[in-house]
PDB file of C-alpha atoms in Angstrom:
ATOM      1  CA  MET A   1      19.271  21.886  65.147  1.00 55.00           C
ATOM      2  CA  THR A   2      17.273  19.415  63.100  1.00 73.00           C
ATOM      3  CA  SER A   3      18.715  16.750  60.829  1.00 91.00           C
ATOM      4  CA  GLU A   4      15.702  16.834  58.541  1.00 97.00           C
ATOM      5  CA  ILE A   5      15.179  18.347  55.138  1.00 97.00           C
ATOM      6  CA  THR A   6      11.903  19.373  53.545  1.00 98.00           C
ATOM      7  CA  THR A   7      11.077  17.610  50.299  1.00 98.00           C
ATOM      8  CA  HIS A   8       9.110  19.209  47.492  1.00 98.00           C
ATOM      9  CA  SER A   9       5.992  17.343  48.637  1.00 98.00           C
ATOM     10  CA  GLY A  10       6.368  18.922  52.072  1.00 98.00           C
ATOM     11  CA  LEU A  11       7.623  15.857  53.936  1.00 98.00           C
ATOM     12  CA  MET A  12      10.251  16.356  56.602  1.00 98.00           C
ATOM     13  CA  VAL A  13      12.810  13.564  56.190  1.00 98.00           C
ATOM     14  CA  ASN A  14      16.190  12.735  57.668  1.00 97.00           C
ATOM     15  CA  PRO A  15      18.334  11.912  54.617  1.00 97.00           C
ATOM     16  CA  LEU A  16      20.690   9.911  56.831  1.00 95.00           C
ATOM     17  CA  ASP A  17      17.874   7.815  58.263  1.00 96.00           C
ATOM     18  CA  LEU A  18      15.233   7.503  55.550  1.00 97.00           C
ATOM     19  CA  ARG A  19      12.066   5.496  56.106  1.00 98.00           C
ATOM     20  CA  THR A  20       9.944   3.748  53.506  1.00 98.00           C
ATOM     21  CA  SER A  21       7.218   6.356  54.012  1.00 98.00           C
ATOM     22  CA  ASP A  22       9.713   9.122  53.097  1.00 98.00           C
ATOM     23  CA  ILE A  23      10.265   7.801  49.578  1.00 98.00           C
ATOM     24  CA  LEU A  24       7.953   9.356  46.975  1.00 98.00           C
ATOM     25  CA  ILE A  25       8.575   9.197  43.232  1.00 98.00           C
ATOM     26  CA  GLU A  26       7.239  12.741  42.899  1.00 98.00           C
ATOM     27  CA  ASP A  27       9.961  14.001  45.250  1.00 98.00           C
ATOM     28  CA  ILE A  28      12.657  11.973  43.527  1.00 99.00           C
ATOM     29  CA  CYS A  29      11.593  13.298  40.131  1.00 98.00           C
ATOM     30  CA  TRP A  30      11.327  16.911  41.304  1.00 98.00           C
ATOM     31  CA  HIS A  31      14.599  16.977  43.212  1.00 98.00           C
ATOM     32  CA  LEU A  32      16.648  15.242  40.498  1.00 98.00           C
ATOM     33  CA  SER A  33      15.258  17.555  37.813  1.00 98.00           C
ATOM     34  CA  ASN A  34      16.495  20.555  39.811  1.00 98.00           C
ATOM     35  CA  GLN A  35      19.990  19.248  40.620  1.00 98.00           C
ATOM     36  CA  CYS A  36      22.804  20.166  38.263  1.00 98.00           C
ATOM     37  CA  ARG A  37      25.401  17.564  37.318  1.00 97.00           C
ATOM     38  CA  PHE A  38      29.154  18.122  37.701  1.00 95.00           C
ATOM     39  CA  SER A  39      28.713  20.519  40.629  1.00 95.00           C
ATOM     40  CA  GLY A  40      27.270  23.008  38.145  1.00 96.00           C
ATOM     41  CA  ALA A  41      30.417  23.125  35.980  1.00 94.00           C
ATOM     42  CA  VAL A  42      28.514  22.802  32.699  1.00 96.00           C
ATOM     43  CA  GLU A  43      27.884  25.290  29.908  1.00 95.00           C
ATOM     44  CA  GLU A  44      24.169  25.224  30.644  1.00 96.00           C
ATOM     45  CA  PHE A  45      22.062  23.659  33.379  1.00 98.00           C
ATOM     46  CA  TYR A  46      21.972  19.872  32.977  1.00 98.00           C
ATOM     47  CA  SER A  47      20.183  17.838  35.606  1.00 98.00           C
ATOM     48  CA  VAL A  48      20.719  14.533  37.343  1.00 98.00           C
ATOM     49  CA  GLY A  49      17.146  13.743  36.276  1.00 98.00           C
ATOM     50  CA  GLN A  50      17.935  14.104  32.570  1.00 99.00           C
ATOM     51  CA  HIS A  51      21.087  12.035  33.070  1.00 98.00           C
ATOM     52  CA  SER A  52      18.925   9.305  34.636  1.00 99.00           C
ATOM     53  CA  VAL A  53      16.430   9.340  31.764  1.00 99.00           C
ATOM     54  CA  LEU A  54      19.233   9.116  29.191  1.00 98.00           C
ATOM     55  CA  CYS A  55      20.876   6.211  31.041  1.00 98.00           C
ATOM     56  CA  SER A  56      17.530   4.422  31.014  1.00 98.00           C
ATOM     57  CA  ILE A  57      17.166   4.942  27.266  1.00 98.00           C
ATOM     58  CA  ILE A  58      20.712   3.792  26.463  1.00 98.00           C
ATOM     59  CA  VAL A  59      20.728   0.618  28.567  1.00 98.00           C
ATOM     60  CA  GLN A  60      20.138  -2.277  26.182  1.00 98.00           C
ATOM     61  CA  ASP A  61      18.637  -4.889  28.502  1.00 98.00           C
ATOM     62  CA  PRO A  62      14.913  -4.103  28.865  1.00 98.00           C
ATOM     63  CA  ALA A  63      14.958  -5.782  32.280  1.00 97.00           C
ATOM     64  CA  VAL A  64      17.293  -3.129  33.714  1.00 98.00           C
ATOM     65  CA  LYS A  65      15.940   0.044  32.084  1.00 98.00           C
ATOM     66  CA  PHE A  66      13.926   0.853  35.216  1.00 98.00           C
ATOM     67  CA  ASP A  67      17.010   0.276  37.381  1.00 98.00           C
ATOM     68  CA  ALA A  68      18.912   2.717  35.161  1.00 98.00           C
ATOM     69  CA  LEU A  69      16.223   5.378  35.529  1.00 99.00           C
ATOM     70  CA  MET A  70      16.395   5.088  39.315  1.00 98.00           C
ATOM     71  CA  HIS A  71      20.161   4.526  39.781  1.00 98.00           C
ATOM     72  CA  ASP A  72      20.763   8.014  41.228  1.00 98.00           C
ATOM     73  CA  ALA A  73      17.473   8.288  43.143  1.00 98.00           C
ATOM     74  CA  SER A  74      19.289   8.535  46.490  1.00 98.00           C
ATOM     75  CA  GLU A  75      20.674  11.886  45.300  1.00 98.00           C
ATOM     76  CA  ALA A  76      17.170  13.323  45.602  1.00 98.00           C
ATOM     77  CA  TYR A  77      17.740  13.157  49.351  1.00 98.00           C
ATOM     78  CA  LEU A  78      21.555  13.322  49.620  1.00 97.00           C
ATOM     79  CA  GLN A  79      22.446  15.606  46.676  1.00 96.00           C
ATOM     80  CA  ASP A  80      24.767  14.874  43.795  1.00 92.00           C
ATOM     81  CA  VAL A  81      28.271  15.059  45.241  1.00 94.00           C
ATOM     82  CA  ALA A  82      31.419  15.559  43.159  1.00 92.00           C
ATOM     83  CA  ARG A  83      33.408  12.365  42.633  1.00 88.00           C
ATOM     84  CA  PRO A  84      36.548  13.573  44.495  1.00 89.00           C
ATOM     85  CA  LEU A  85      34.400  14.169  47.579  1.00 94.00           C
ATOM     86  CA  LYS A  86      32.689  10.779  47.204  1.00 93.00           C
ATOM     87  CA  GLU A  87      36.090   9.108  47.007  1.00 91.00           C
ATOM     88  CA  ASP A  88      37.621  11.014  49.951  1.00 94.00           C
ATOM     89  CA  GLU A  89      38.828   8.769  52.768  1.00 95.00           C
ATOM     90  CA  TYR A  90      36.741  10.541  55.417  1.00 95.00           C
ATOM     91  CA  PHE A  91      33.887  12.485  53.850  1.00 93.00           C
ATOM     92  CA  GLY A  92      33.516   9.913  51.092  1.00 94.00           C
ATOM     93  CA  ARG A  93      33.223   6.987  53.470  1.00 95.00           C
ATOM     94  CA  ALA A  94      30.376   8.688  55.341  1.00 94.00           C
ATOM     95  CA  TYR A  95      28.635   9.817  52.156  1.00 95.00           C
ATOM     96  CA  ARG A  96      28.942   6.426  50.449  1.00 96.00           C
ATOM     97  CA  GLY A  97      27.503   4.746  53.533  1.00 96.00           C
ATOM     98  CA  ALA A  98      24.506   7.072  53.489  1.00 96.00           C
ATOM     99  CA  GLU A  99      24.154   6.602  49.727  1.00 97.00           C
ATOM    100  CA  VAL A 100      24.135   2.803  50.016  1.00 97.00           C
ATOM    101  CA  ARG A 101      21.547   2.880  52.826  1.00 98.00           C
ATOM    102  CA  ALA A 102      19.300   5.258  50.868  1.00 98.00           C
ATOM    103  CA  GLN A 103      19.659   3.427  47.553  1.00 98.00           C
ATOM    104  CA  LYS A 104      18.957   0.052  49.184  1.00 98.00           C
ATOM    105  CA  LEU A 105      15.772   1.442  50.717  1.00 98.00           C
ATOM    106  CA  ILE A 106      14.713   3.037  47.425  1.00 98.00           C
ATOM    107  CA  SER A 107      15.466  -0.256  45.685  1.00 98.00           C
ATOM    108  CA  ALA A 108      13.168  -2.065  48.099  1.00 98.00           C
ATOM    109  CA  VAL A 109      10.393   0.521  47.704  1.00 98.00           C
ATOM    110  CA  PHE A 110      10.430   0.336  43.893  1.00 98.00           C
ATOM    111  CA  ASP A 111      11.475  -3.316  43.542  1.00 98.00           C
ATOM    112  CA  LEU A 112      14.802  -2.462  41.895  1.00 98.00           C
ATOM    113  CA  ARG A 113      17.769  -4.772  41.622  1.00 98.00           C
ATOM    114  CA  TRP A 114      20.411  -4.415  44.322  1.00 97.00           C
ATOM    115  CA  PRO A 115      23.231  -3.929  43.880  1.00 97.00           C
ATOM    116  CA  ILE A 116      22.856  -1.767  40.787  1.00 97.00           C
ATOM    117  CA  PRO A 117      23.364  -3.966  37.693  1.00 98.00           C
ATOM    118  CA  ASP A 118      26.760  -3.806  35.976  1.00 98.00           C
ATOM    119  CA  GLU A 119      25.228  -2.680  32.672  1.00 98.00           C
ATOM    120  CA  VAL A 120      23.768   0.376  34.421  1.00 98.00           C
ATOM    121  CA  LYS A 121      27.168   1.181  35.958  1.00 97.00           C
ATOM    122  CA  GLU A 122      28.838   0.874  32.541  1.00 97.00           C
ATOM    123  CA  VAL A 123      26.287   3.136  30.845  1.00 98.00           C
ATOM    124  CA  ASP A 124      26.532   5.601  33.741  1.00 97.00           C
ATOM    125  CA  MET A 125      30.300   5.917  33.255  1.00 94.00           C
ATOM    126  CA  ARG A 126      30.197   6.135  29.468  1.00 96.00           C
ATOM    127  CA  ILE A 127      27.374   8.711  29.426  1.00 97.00           C
ATOM    128  CA  CYS A 128      29.651  10.770  31.671  1.00 94.00           C
ATOM    129  CA  ALA A 129      32.176  10.962  28.814  1.00 92.00           C
ATOM    130  CA  THR A 130      29.371  12.044  26.486  1.00 95.00           C
ATOM    131  CA  GLU A 131      28.196  14.689  28.951  1.00 96.00           C
ATOM    132  CA  ARG A 132      31.745  15.963  29.302  1.00 92.00           C
ATOM    133  CA  ARG A 133      32.161  16.273  25.530  1.00 92.00           C
ATOM    134  CA  ASP A 134      28.806  17.974  24.950  1.00 95.00           C
ATOM    135  CA  LEU A 135      28.333  20.044  28.101  1.00 96.00           C
ATOM    136  CA  MET A 136      31.872  20.802  29.278  1.00 93.00           C
ATOM    137  CA  PRO A 137      33.831  21.808  26.155  1.00 87.00           C
ATOM    138  CA  PHE A 138      36.326  23.670  28.345  1.00 88.00           C
ATOM    139  CA  SER A 139      37.297  20.403  30.089  1.00 86.00           C
ATOM    140  CA  LYS A 140      40.734  19.585  28.716  1.00 79.00           C
ATOM    141  CA  PRO A 141      42.063  16.064  28.077  1.00 77.00           C
ATOM    142  CA  GLY A 142      44.212  14.818  30.924  1.00 78.00           C
ATOM    143  CA  THR A 143      42.291  16.681  33.615  1.00 81.00           C
ATOM    144  CA  TRP A 144      40.194  13.695  34.703  1.00 77.00           C
ATOM    145  CA  SER A 145      41.483  10.530  36.321  1.00 77.00           C
ATOM    146  CA  PRO A 146      42.954   7.978  33.866  1.00 79.00           C
ATOM    147  CA  GLU A 147      40.033   5.522  34.111  1.00 81.00           C
ATOM    148  CA  TRP A 148      37.653   8.318  33.071  1.00 76.00           C
ATOM    149  CA  GLU A 149      39.895   9.655  30.289  1.00 81.00           C
ATOM    150  CA  VAL A 150      39.650   6.414  28.283  1.00 89.00           C
ATOM    151  CA  LEU A 151      35.849   6.291  28.186  1.00 91.00           C
ATOM    152  CA  VAL A 152      34.429   6.607  24.675  1.00 92.00           C
ATOM    153  CA  PRO A 153      31.449   8.949  24.346  1.00 94.00           C
ATOM    154  CA  TYR A 154      28.215   7.641  22.862  1.00 97.00           C
ATOM    155  CA  ASP A 155      27.326   8.541  19.293  1.00 97.00           C
ATOM    156  CA  LEU A 156      24.642  11.019  20.326  1.00 97.00           C
ATOM    157  CA  THR A 157      24.562  14.685  21.200  1.00 98.00           C
ATOM    158  CA  ILE A 158      23.203  15.780  24.550  1.00 98.00           C
ATOM    159  CA  LYS A 159      21.132  18.948  24.614  1.00 98.00           C
ATOM    160  CA  ALA A 160      20.158  20.068  28.101  1.00 98.00           C
ATOM    161  CA  TRP A 161      16.478  20.089  29.040  1.00 98.00           C
ATOM    162  CA  THR A 162      14.698  22.468  31.354  1.00 98.00           C
ATOM    163  CA  PRO A 163      13.736  21.130  34.786  1.00 98.00           C
ATOM    164  CA  ARG A 164      10.085  21.132  33.658  1.00 98.00           C
ATOM    165  CA  ARG A 165      10.823  19.008  30.600  1.00 98.00           C
ATOM    166  CA  THR A 166      12.996  16.705  32.690  1.00 99.00           C
ATOM    167  CA  ARG A 167      10.149  16.156  35.166  1.00 98.00           C
ATOM    168  CA  ARG A 168       7.774  15.322  32.319  1.00 98.00           C
ATOM    169  CA  GLU A 169      10.231  12.952  30.596  1.00 98.00           C
ATOM    170  CA  PHE A 170      11.231  11.307  33.883  1.00 99.00           C
ATOM    171  CA  MET A 171       7.630  10.625  34.939  1.00 98.00           C
ATOM    172  CA  LEU A 172       6.629   9.400  31.471  1.00 98.00           C
ATOM    173  CA  ARG A 173       9.562   6.996  31.525  1.00 98.00           C
ATOM    174  CA  PHE A 174       8.800   5.948  35.103  1.00 98.00           C
ATOM    175  CA  ASP A 175       5.168   5.179  34.225  1.00 98.00           C
ATOM    176  CA  ARG A 176       6.163   3.323  31.042  1.00 98.00           C
ATOM    177  CA  LEU A 177       8.765   1.157  32.758  1.00 98.00           C
ATOM    178  CA  ARG A 178       7.007   0.530  36.048  1.00 93.00           C
TER     179      ARG A 178
END
């Protein structure tokens, strides 16, 4: 049994032991554009890649816009995992360790700030409230943890993009910010 996955570019990589040579922006872009947020519990497909682009647009500080675009890049290799699993005492500890190792390496490859800047974390949480409002209308108040219930959505409406559009927007933003 192998511990490697095949990336879109055809590389065989071990997501738990990534190397600098494993990290390609084309793979990150492709994989994130094809991963659905909220474990797929949205009215229509909405990708981690689009979420990343929107975070990058919303962040006010121009110096951290690139960090915002890349803040979930480790999920290209590890997958987007539901928050309750990430916070689990056992599974969560292992996943968070792998996520930190991967994100640190990606940060070094693309010269990103580490740890992720606070403004990016704040936008990431608040965009979540916006995504919930626009993409999960069936999600009832009081069903999320208290710290998430108080988040105020942004004054914008999110319309889901196709994976193809997400790849185009992600790479345009990457090229502009890099």
